[in-house]
Amino acid sequence: MSSDKLSKDQELRKKRIALARKRKKEHQKLWHQNFIKVFTYLFAALLAISILLIPIRPKESDLEKRELAKFPGFSISGIFTGAWFSDVDTWFSDTFPFREFLLSCQSGIEKLYGLKGEELYGSAGQGDEIPESSEVAPILLPSTTPDQSSQETAPEVPATPDTAAPAPEEAIQEEPTVDGTIRNQGEVAGTVYIADNRGFEIYYFSNESAKYYASMINTVHAILGDSVTIYDMLTPTSFAVCLDEEMQSSLGGSSTRDAFNYTYSMLDPAVVQVPVLDTLVKHNAEYLYYSTDHHWTQLGAYYAYREFCKAKGFTPHELSEFAEAQYPGFLGTFYSYSNQSEALGNNPDTLFTYTPMGVNECIISDGQGYDYTYPVVDDATEYSTGGKYSAFIGGDHALTTINNPNITDGSSCVVVKESYGNAFVPFLVDHYQTVYVVDYRYYPNNLTTFIQQNNVSDVLFLNNADAILQSNAESMLGLFQ
């Protein structure tokens, strides 16, 4: 082969290679251009759809039990700092249509990986060491803590009033019960412990909170005087009632029993204690707490009501005297906190309700000057999957007033509570002419003045173990000062 022909072949090969490279670059450029066009059109379409769907964007999350982000108000400073755009981005993602459905799909995909052993969502807590007993907690002056107050500031108080005499033995007889304590290990998901297809919130004791709570109760008694009887009901959660104490300790939790005994030991002797833990443990094979939610059932509240009757001197009504209703399909806070646990999701709760006999109507005040009537125990058929517990006194409100027309003796009671009190209150309706329910988180007025103006004779503090925090006690005390 001549050198000229070889040279021509090499040159032709180079041209072919160069042409192939050129065509490849053109194809790549065309592909990128088309990709950008498709992406732009898709983004524009999604943006248009999201804008068109603004009217149906959710405002609350039933699954997460919270209000979703709101569209931010326009501000020049927010534009320059970028905060406005960040808030818009938060609103856009937080309120995207079908958000909860997509989250459930994500959770379902994650479950395909199987259990990963114990998992913590958030930081694990650790409770304080619980002292065996303490002196009576001091009365709190404004802007003081128990450590800053002196024991000498507490005035002498009389013995427990006669109104706290126990009811006749035969009226409160208990039938033998079976042991329903859970001793099988399960999985931990954050602060929610899941065992036997049930959720439990791990309890951590705070010594500072216990002291402040006891001082708050003693201070309220000193403010109201002996004409008003103070009742204190420390309410355990399912963690203390349904789990073996050894298991509670192995999970890093504190002993609710020891914590309650310690707190009660600091109360003024004139404060009537209403212990309910032992009674609930005796009945822990029954449906006392929801599996997917942190509240007790109304059956659990019923047994606590019987203990209140014993302390007050009432004869309790039998459960069979109340009209019962059932509403299945309840998935509560544990279900959402545990990343929609499959074990809980496959075993939803049933809401059992017991309607008071005397009256089933209350007046709800929202704290903003607006009042409306509502059932004491409502029909929860149309309630959302996660909102069925609101069937009791319409949920949490500043003030709820229940007047029983069948009682005309002028008797009245104020219940200072968080949401655990909602299932309890309906049982009190048939024992007082008027029951006032105050949620300390929302009540805006002075409760001392309210009690005096309405000649209230009894005040019941009802708070669950996890709600006994110094910040909550400060809020309660603030209502009376």
XYZ file of C-alpha atoms in Angstrom:
481
model
C 0.000 0.000 0.000
C 1.471 3.358 -1.018
C 2.188 6.030 1.537
C -0.246 8.446 -0.181
C -3.133 6.016 0.133
C -2.297 5.310 3.794
C -2.190 9.004 4.498
C -5.605 9.495 2.855
C -7.107 6.642 4.888
C -5.811 8.120 8.150
C -7.157 11.530 7.241
C -10.548 10.037 6.370
C -10.617 8.125 9.651
C -9.849 11.344 11.572
C -12.678 13.123 9.775
C -15.088 10.332 10.628
C -14.026 10.438 14.298
C -14.375 14.220 14.384
C -17.806 13.999 12.755
C -18.914 11.334 15.247
C -17.755 13.469 18.146
C -19.564 16.483 16.712
C -22.781 14.508 16.298
C -22.438 13.153 19.856
C -22.021 16.660 21.241
C -25.019 17.826 19.221
C -27.084 14.913 20.554
C -25.963 15.671 24.132
C -26.765 19.347 23.692
C -30.176 18.505 22.236
C -30.850 16.026 25.063
C -29.932 18.632 27.710
C -32.100 21.241 26.013
C -35.053 18.854 25.904
C -34.452 17.827 29.515
C -34.433 21.470 30.606
C -37.619 22.108 28.623
C -39.383 19.091 30.144
C -38.207 19.991 33.638
C -39.289 23.617 33.169
C -42.705 22.617 31.834
C -43.145 20.077 34.636
C -42.092 22.589 37.293
C -44.428 25.209 35.820
C -47.263 22.687 35.738
C -46.675 21.652 39.348
C -46.440 25.307 40.386
C -49.701 26.086 38.588
C -51.393 23.056 40.140
C -50.135 23.965 43.616
C -51.449 27.514 43.194
C -54.807 26.268 41.928
C -54.979 23.894 44.903
C -54.428 26.647 47.499
C -58.119 26.583 48.514
C -57.853 22.903 49.439
C -54.498 23.120 51.190
C -54.856 21.647 54.701
C -54.702 23.971 57.693
C -54.340 21.308 60.400
C -52.703 17.897 60.561
C -54.986 15.267 62.012
C -52.092 12.812 61.995
C -49.607 15.074 63.804
C -52.182 16.831 66.048
C -50.952 20.329 65.170
C -51.788 23.442 63.191
C -49.849 23.634 59.926
C -47.730 26.604 58.845
C -49.589 29.719 57.665
C -48.715 31.815 54.626
C -46.388 34.541 55.956
C -47.355 38.191 55.907
C -45.379 40.324 53.459
C -42.609 42.525 54.856
C -39.800 44.495 53.237
C -37.311 43.390 55.900
C -38.267 39.758 55.290
C -37.552 40.187 51.574
C -34.080 41.612 52.194
C -33.126 39.076 54.860
C -34.608 36.150 52.955
C -36.784 35.171 55.932
C -39.984 35.751 53.945
C -38.918 33.334 51.217
C -37.924 30.768 53.846
C -41.360 31.080 55.495
C -43.089 30.700 52.128
C -41.061 27.551 51.486
C -42.073 26.184 54.904
C -45.737 26.973 54.231
C -45.578 25.426 50.765
C -44.123 22.117 51.955
C -46.096 21.967 55.221
C -49.502 22.453 53.574
C -49.027 20.548 50.336
C -52.281 18.806 49.308
C -52.394 15.086 50.146
C -49.426 15.647 52.479
C -50.573 13.127 55.111
C -51.247 10.507 52.449
C -47.723 10.971 51.076
C -46.248 10.791 54.593
C -48.120 7.549 55.207
C -46.762 6.160 51.920
C -43.247 7.151 52.961
C -43.713 5.463 56.327
C -44.994 2.334 54.598
C -41.944 2.195 52.327
C -39.627 2.604 55.309
C -41.355 -0.302 57.038
C -40.363 -2.563 54.142
C -36.866 -2.491 55.610
C -38.190 -4.240 58.718
C -37.618 -3.425 62.382
C -34.249 -1.911 63.206
C -34.341 -2.731 66.910
C -34.812 0.052 69.405
C -35.118 3.502 67.826
C -35.181 6.944 69.417
C -36.856 9.881 67.710
C -35.446 12.798 69.710
C -33.363 12.777 72.840
C -33.765 10.140 75.535
C -34.565 11.605 78.944
C -33.430 10.761 82.434
C -35.415 11.364 85.586
C -34.141 12.730 88.876
C -33.629 10.475 91.859
C -36.848 10.386 93.890
C -36.534 11.174 97.625
C -38.582 9.033 99.970
C -40.363 11.953 101.634
C -40.134 15.662 102.293
C -41.524 18.339 104.557
C -44.682 20.199 103.606
C -43.897 22.337 100.575
C -43.771 26.076 101.320
C -46.359 28.594 100.198
C -45.141 30.567 97.230
C -45.037 34.312 97.287
C -45.114 36.058 93.892
C -41.924 35.403 91.888
C -40.552 32.794 94.276
C -39.650 29.128 94.047
C -39.895 26.501 96.788
C -36.187 26.883 97.577
C -36.567 30.648 97.983
C -39.552 30.390 100.335
C -39.493 29.614 104.024
C -41.429 26.850 105.674
C -42.465 29.368 108.346
C -44.532 31.305 105.768
C -47.138 28.555 105.714
C -49.928 29.234 108.210
C -51.367 26.532 110.393
C -54.276 24.789 108.750
C -57.156 22.814 110.204
C -57.678 19.120 109.737
C -59.333 17.773 106.632
C -62.971 19.008 106.462
C -65.808 16.651 107.252
C -66.912 16.837 103.611
C -63.982 14.562 102.803
C -65.344 11.704 104.904
C -65.342 8.396 103.047
C -68.525 6.958 101.591
C -70.059 3.871 103.188
C -68.033 0.725 102.570
C -70.892 -1.090 100.851
C -71.291 1.675 98.269
C -67.793 1.274 96.851
C -67.144 -2.445 96.944
C -64.759 -3.681 94.280
C -65.024 -6.996 92.470
C -61.941 -9.228 92.235
C -59.746 -8.340 89.277
C -57.178 -10.118 87.142
C -53.619 -9.000 86.530
C -53.101 -7.411 83.117
C -49.525 -6.212 83.620
C -47.395 -6.402 80.467
C -44.005 -8.027 80.921
C -43.068 -8.726 77.297
C -40.337 -6.599 75.767
C -41.254 -4.495 72.735
C -39.606 -1.807 70.628
C -38.798 1.773 71.597
C -39.693 4.498 69.110
C -38.610 7.842 70.525
C -40.326 8.613 73.810
C -43.051 6.164 72.854
C -42.520 2.574 73.952
C -44.431 0.008 71.885
C -45.225 -3.419 73.287
C -48.062 -5.826 72.649
C -49.375 -3.470 69.916
C -49.747 -0.675 72.474
C -47.950 2.598 73.025
C -46.625 4.004 76.311
C -44.963 7.314 77.076
C -41.859 6.916 79.226
C -42.170 8.912 82.469
C -39.230 10.958 83.816
C -39.422 12.421 87.323
C -38.388 16.034 88.001
C -37.707 16.885 91.636
C -37.901 20.619 90.975
C -41.280 20.250 89.279
C -42.666 18.041 92.055
C -41.670 20.581 94.714
C -43.129 23.467 92.768
C -46.357 21.585 92.075
C -46.824 20.800 95.769
C -46.076 24.408 96.704
C -48.592 25.577 94.099
C -51.327 23.397 95.626
C -50.493 24.579 99.146
C -50.445 28.206 98.009
C -53.861 27.914 96.354
C -55.242 26.438 99.587
C -53.824 29.357 101.560
C -55.286 31.878 99.093
C -58.788 30.371 99.026
C -58.972 29.587 102.725
C -60.830 26.871 104.595
C -64.193 27.664 102.993
C -63.019 25.897 99.839
C -61.875 22.275 99.888
C -58.906 21.491 97.640
C -58.683 17.996 96.122
C -55.561 16.816 94.337
C -55.692 13.846 91.968
C -52.322 12.867 90.508
C -53.176 10.694 87.538
C -50.804 7.992 86.254
C -50.330 7.258 82.575
C -50.452 3.792 81.061
C -46.675 3.547 81.562
C -47.188 3.175 85.323
C -50.426 1.210 85.250
C -49.857 -1.364 82.513
C -46.097 -1.969 82.484
C -44.204 -4.011 85.049
C -42.171 -1.754 87.379
C -38.968 -3.615 86.513
C -39.623 -2.906 82.836
C -40.284 0.769 83.588
C -36.865 0.971 85.193
C -35.152 -0.943 82.381
C -36.480 1.608 79.905
C -34.856 4.410 81.866
C -38.136 5.689 83.257
C -38.924 6.816 86.786
C -41.267 5.171 89.270
C -44.585 6.991 89.094
C -45.600 5.388 92.395
C -42.570 6.799 94.227
C -42.979 10.160 92.502
C -46.624 10.464 93.521
C -45.925 9.391 97.106
C -43.169 11.980 97.336
C -45.361 14.738 95.890
C -48.274 13.859 98.176
C -45.927 13.932 101.186
C -45.315 17.649 100.544
C -48.985 18.653 100.487
C -50.621 20.551 103.312
C -52.674 18.120 105.464
C -55.788 20.162 104.678
C -55.499 19.276 100.985
C -57.528 16.139 100.271
C -55.430 13.612 98.389
C -57.197 11.416 95.835
C -54.747 8.585 95.020
C -55.865 6.491 92.044
C -52.751 4.548 90.970
C -53.378 1.393 93.023
C -56.998 1.205 91.913
C -56.057 1.501 88.241
C -53.318 -1.132 88.589
C -55.882 -3.505 90.096
C -57.962 -3.111 86.943
C -55.135 -3.006 84.412
C -56.426 -6.030 82.515
C -59.374 -3.853 81.482
C -59.460 -1.221 78.733
C -58.205 1.670 80.887
C -55.909 3.369 78.371
C -55.883 3.712 74.621
C -53.268 1.744 72.743
C -52.593 4.422 70.129
C -53.129 7.531 72.273
C -51.663 8.917 75.512
C -55.022 9.474 77.240
C -56.936 7.150 79.503
C -60.255 5.772 78.330
C -63.458 6.852 80.020
C -63.418 3.507 81.823
C -60.073 4.466 83.363
C -61.545 7.829 84.313
C -64.524 6.028 85.847
C -62.351 4.171 88.352
C -60.684 7.474 89.257
C -64.158 8.992 89.698
C -65.006 6.262 92.213
C -61.916 7.219 94.229
C -62.992 10.857 94.173
C -66.417 9.813 95.438
C -64.718 7.946 98.284
C -62.739 11.073 99.227
C -65.704 13.417 98.887
C -68.347 11.236 100.493
C -70.482 10.696 97.394
C -72.054 7.380 96.477
C -70.779 6.638 92.963
C -73.043 5.548 90.154
C -72.484 2.143 88.653
C -71.147 2.080 85.119
C -74.244 0.194 83.985
C -76.385 3.229 84.864
C -74.850 5.294 82.070
C -75.780 5.089 78.382
C -72.815 3.559 76.531
C -71.726 4.185 72.935
C -68.802 2.849 70.884
C -66.834 4.551 68.099
C -64.134 2.403 66.451
C -61.197 3.534 64.314
C -59.344 5.868 66.706
C -55.631 6.443 65.998
C -54.167 8.871 68.515
C -50.958 10.639 69.469
C -48.797 7.538 69.918
C -49.551 6.567 66.337
C -48.280 9.886 65.009
C -45.332 10.190 67.445
C -44.081 6.706 66.530
C -43.854 7.528 62.812
C -47.191 5.803 62.179
C -46.181 2.529 63.766
C -47.541 -0.407 61.798
C -48.249 -2.273 65.048
C -50.488 0.577 66.207
C -51.971 1.340 62.813
C -53.165 -2.242 62.439
C -54.790 -2.132 65.902
C -56.827 1.092 66.154
C -58.673 1.951 69.340
C -62.393 2.093 70.019
C -63.747 5.112 71.873
C -66.264 4.044 74.542
C -68.380 6.866 75.952
C -70.705 7.065 78.969
C -73.235 9.903 78.908
C -74.227 11.627 82.175
C -77.816 11.081 83.303
C -78.825 14.531 84.575
C -77.855 16.706 81.622
C -75.730 16.345 78.484
C -75.252 19.977 77.591
C -72.511 22.392 78.554
C -71.580 25.985 77.794
C -68.117 26.437 76.341
C -66.299 29.772 76.687
C -63.317 30.178 74.407
C -61.643 32.893 76.491
C -62.243 35.509 73.784
C -65.773 36.371 74.854
C -67.535 33.825 72.663
C -69.822 31.208 74.268
C -71.659 28.285 72.681
C -73.461 25.133 73.790
C -72.085 21.653 73.166
C -72.773 18.093 74.355
C -70.941 16.977 77.485
C -70.406 13.664 75.671
C -70.838 13.946 71.931
C -71.590 11.464 69.156
C -68.125 10.833 67.645
C -69.313 8.999 64.528
C -68.222 11.797 62.183
C -65.092 12.736 64.131
C -61.746 12.364 62.391
C -59.568 9.310 62.988
C -57.239 11.219 65.304
C -59.772 13.539 66.945
C -62.252 11.201 68.607
C -61.099 12.021 72.153
C -62.609 15.482 71.625
C -66.029 13.861 72.093
C -65.561 14.594 75.820
C -66.665 18.186 76.671
C -65.671 19.287 73.182
C -61.938 19.084 73.882
C -59.799 21.691 75.653
C -61.270 25.145 76.289
C -60.744 28.056 78.641
C -63.950 27.482 80.611
C -66.707 24.900 80.353
C -69.830 25.250 82.496
C -72.256 22.379 83.152
C -75.510 23.098 85.006
C -77.543 20.120 86.208
C -81.240 21.093 86.537
C -81.919 18.042 88.703
C -79.729 19.346 91.562
C -80.693 22.574 93.333
C -78.555 22.532 96.477
C -76.121 25.189 95.233
C -73.199 22.729 95.143
C -70.390 23.515 92.731
C -66.924 22.309 91.784
C -64.094 23.761 89.724
C -61.929 21.206 87.930
C -58.481 22.576 87.026
C -57.152 20.233 84.384
C -55.378 19.436 81.153
C -56.850 17.002 78.619
C -56.915 14.026 81.029
C -59.748 15.744 82.850
C -62.020 15.708 79.791
C -63.028 12.043 80.118
C -63.427 12.414 83.906
C -65.723 15.443 84.056
C -68.902 13.748 82.694
C -69.073 11.573 85.814
C -69.185 14.627 88.114
C -72.235 16.082 86.377
C -74.700 14.000 88.407
C -73.243 15.068 91.783
C -73.086 18.879 91.569
C -75.524 21.575 90.587
C -72.722 23.256 88.644
C -69.401 21.943 87.407
C -66.889 24.472 86.082
C -64.026 23.043 84.001
C -60.954 25.259 83.663
C -58.088 24.396 81.338
C -55.227 26.348 82.890
C -53.488 26.622 79.507
C -56.246 28.825 78.093
C -58.157 30.484 80.961
C -57.441 34.249 80.798
C -59.021 35.551 84.028
C -58.401 35.456 87.782
C -59.716 32.154 89.110
C -59.704 33.266 92.752
C -62.214 35.993 91.939
C -64.294 33.564 89.888
C -64.452 31.032 92.748
C -65.429 33.679 95.275
C -68.080 35.269 93.059
C -69.681 31.895 92.290
C -69.475 30.533 95.866
C -67.557 27.458 94.694
C -67.057 24.940 97.510
C -64.720 22.382 95.889
C -61.656 22.701 93.651
C -60.194 19.569 92.073
C -56.752 19.596 90.481
C -56.531 16.709 87.996
C -53.256 16.332 86.144
C -51.494 13.363 84.586
C -47.927 12.458 85.516
C -46.333 13.863 82.358
C -48.152 17.190 82.828
C -46.785 17.781 86.345
C -44.093 20.216 85.268
C -42.949 23.441 86.905
C -44.009 25.457 83.860
C -47.533 24.032 84.104
C -47.672 24.587 87.860
C -46.618 28.198 87.311
C -49.487 28.614 84.847
C -51.951 27.170 87.370
C -50.671 29.334 90.194
C -50.870 32.414 87.995
C -54.644 31.978 87.741
C -55.040 32.480 91.504
C -52.740 35.469 92.061
